[in-house]
């Protein structure tokens, strides 16, 4: 019983911190949204100001909370204090001028990236990243591919001065926050000893590396047949402009080159979408209906009113796809420059995974409105996209007839060209940045060390000798925008764990790659139980809710691709593996 005389209790210190950081976080989100959908000097300045204010407040609260007696706090409050310390991927330097400069440097790099154009040889127009990427995926002319690759990567030299300064400032901040450097801050965001993170990564990589090397050997063999041995040697690394993608991170567009088209080759989804005149919003509706079929609530009307689905013609925007919860609750939006392609159809599902996660944890306290870890956030939409099987496409009317099991290898090969091909890239981006932040890689070695890792993990080399001004890591969005990348490596492991577990919920006991959880609310219920936790509990608990296990595990990925693995082995035969 509450005594009628008792006074209303004052907000605790943790509640005060949470309320202030929420208000600042929302303001920053709005400023960043405007900046990203309308890149100008003014919007960039305003966004940077908001970010500095937000980061400084976070650092001040973290410092204050560190000095209080934790035994006076509830377990929930203790977790909130832990979260404040690692909630952001930057720490404001104590020095005021440095704190002002840091977000400006990042904004400047993002601006360069967002507005970079290149006019390929013998073309009349300057092209943006989407235009250049289209050539990379469609052309089979190695000279043109090399020119496009090189033209995009020229942006590195422009970005480099900002990047060097950003590394210095971000490290100042991280050290002021009690971390060794920015990389150490990033590794502290996984509910485990930060020194263990790389060991976990290494263990997962060892499990998947043999499959990657097999795929690499197969692709080298076929590219060598297609382009000739002078362009692609039968041994050694493959040149990076030949993978149909600017970063060699997804090789899916090589499929027609690798897999002899059979009479049963399934209809091309891109063609169907284009022929039907499907609009970007309709593409998003397909994604929404999938989540709704799992029993999740439909998207709010403001999502449709406020999202950006197409590149505006009259201004510069940051096209790299992202999902936002601007008020951290209902005001969810995505920002994409949607093209009518099969690839973008899947990216939409990826982004909506973020959106439905954000909606699922909207009732958690502000400090817990986040993924169990960042790899979970990246894995949700991809998990759903694994259910875009031919049978699913028939169900939703995007395919006339599902091909028989004779198409399985082609389907699995397409999936591997996206998922398995990605793994070494997902790993190396931050292994490189961790060393940059720790100082192990000095600025003069930025580019040679980047290529050392791309050779070591991906088996790739640059199309031509890189000059001393080159800074090729600067050609990747996440590097210039200060977005940690390890999350995608984890997501590529986790999504197969989730897919396997959800498939089992539906009673599926066939091969994993044929299962679609579309229209299975029992799978949705399991997924939602994990999503709605947000970051209120350590991630192994969240993982356990869906999969029954508490570790990230590459077993389900290997199981998914098992039928392909033996096929690849046959195809490669006695040809060399490795580089
Ligand atoms: O950046 C993304 C998403 C937005 S979170 C489109 N991805 C990584 C990339 O594009 O490099 C998804 C896969 C990896
Ligand atoms: Zn994402």
mmCIF file of C-alpha atoms and ligand atoms in Angstrom, residues 321 350-351 354 377-378 488, ligand 2:
data_model
loop_
_atom_site.group_PDB
_atom_site.id
_atom_site.type_symbol
_atom_site.label_atom_id
_atom_site.label_comp_id
_atom_site.label_asym_id
_atom_site.label_seq_id
_atom_site.Cartn_x
_atom_site.Cartn_y
_atom_site.Cartn_z
ATOM 1 C CA UNK A 321 20.667 2.558 -47.534
ATOM 2 C CA UNK A 350 17.426 -5.917 -44.968
ATOM 3 C CA UNK A 351 16.359 -2.366 -44.139
ATOM 4 C CA UNK A 354 16.006 -2.817 -38.881
ATOM 5 C CA UNK A 377 20.379 -5.647 -35.970
ATOM 6 C CA UNK A 378 22.037 -6.386 -39.291
ATOM 7 C CA UNK A 488 28.053 -7.511 -40.904
HETATM 8 ZN ZN1 LIG B 2 21.841 -2.693 -42.098
#
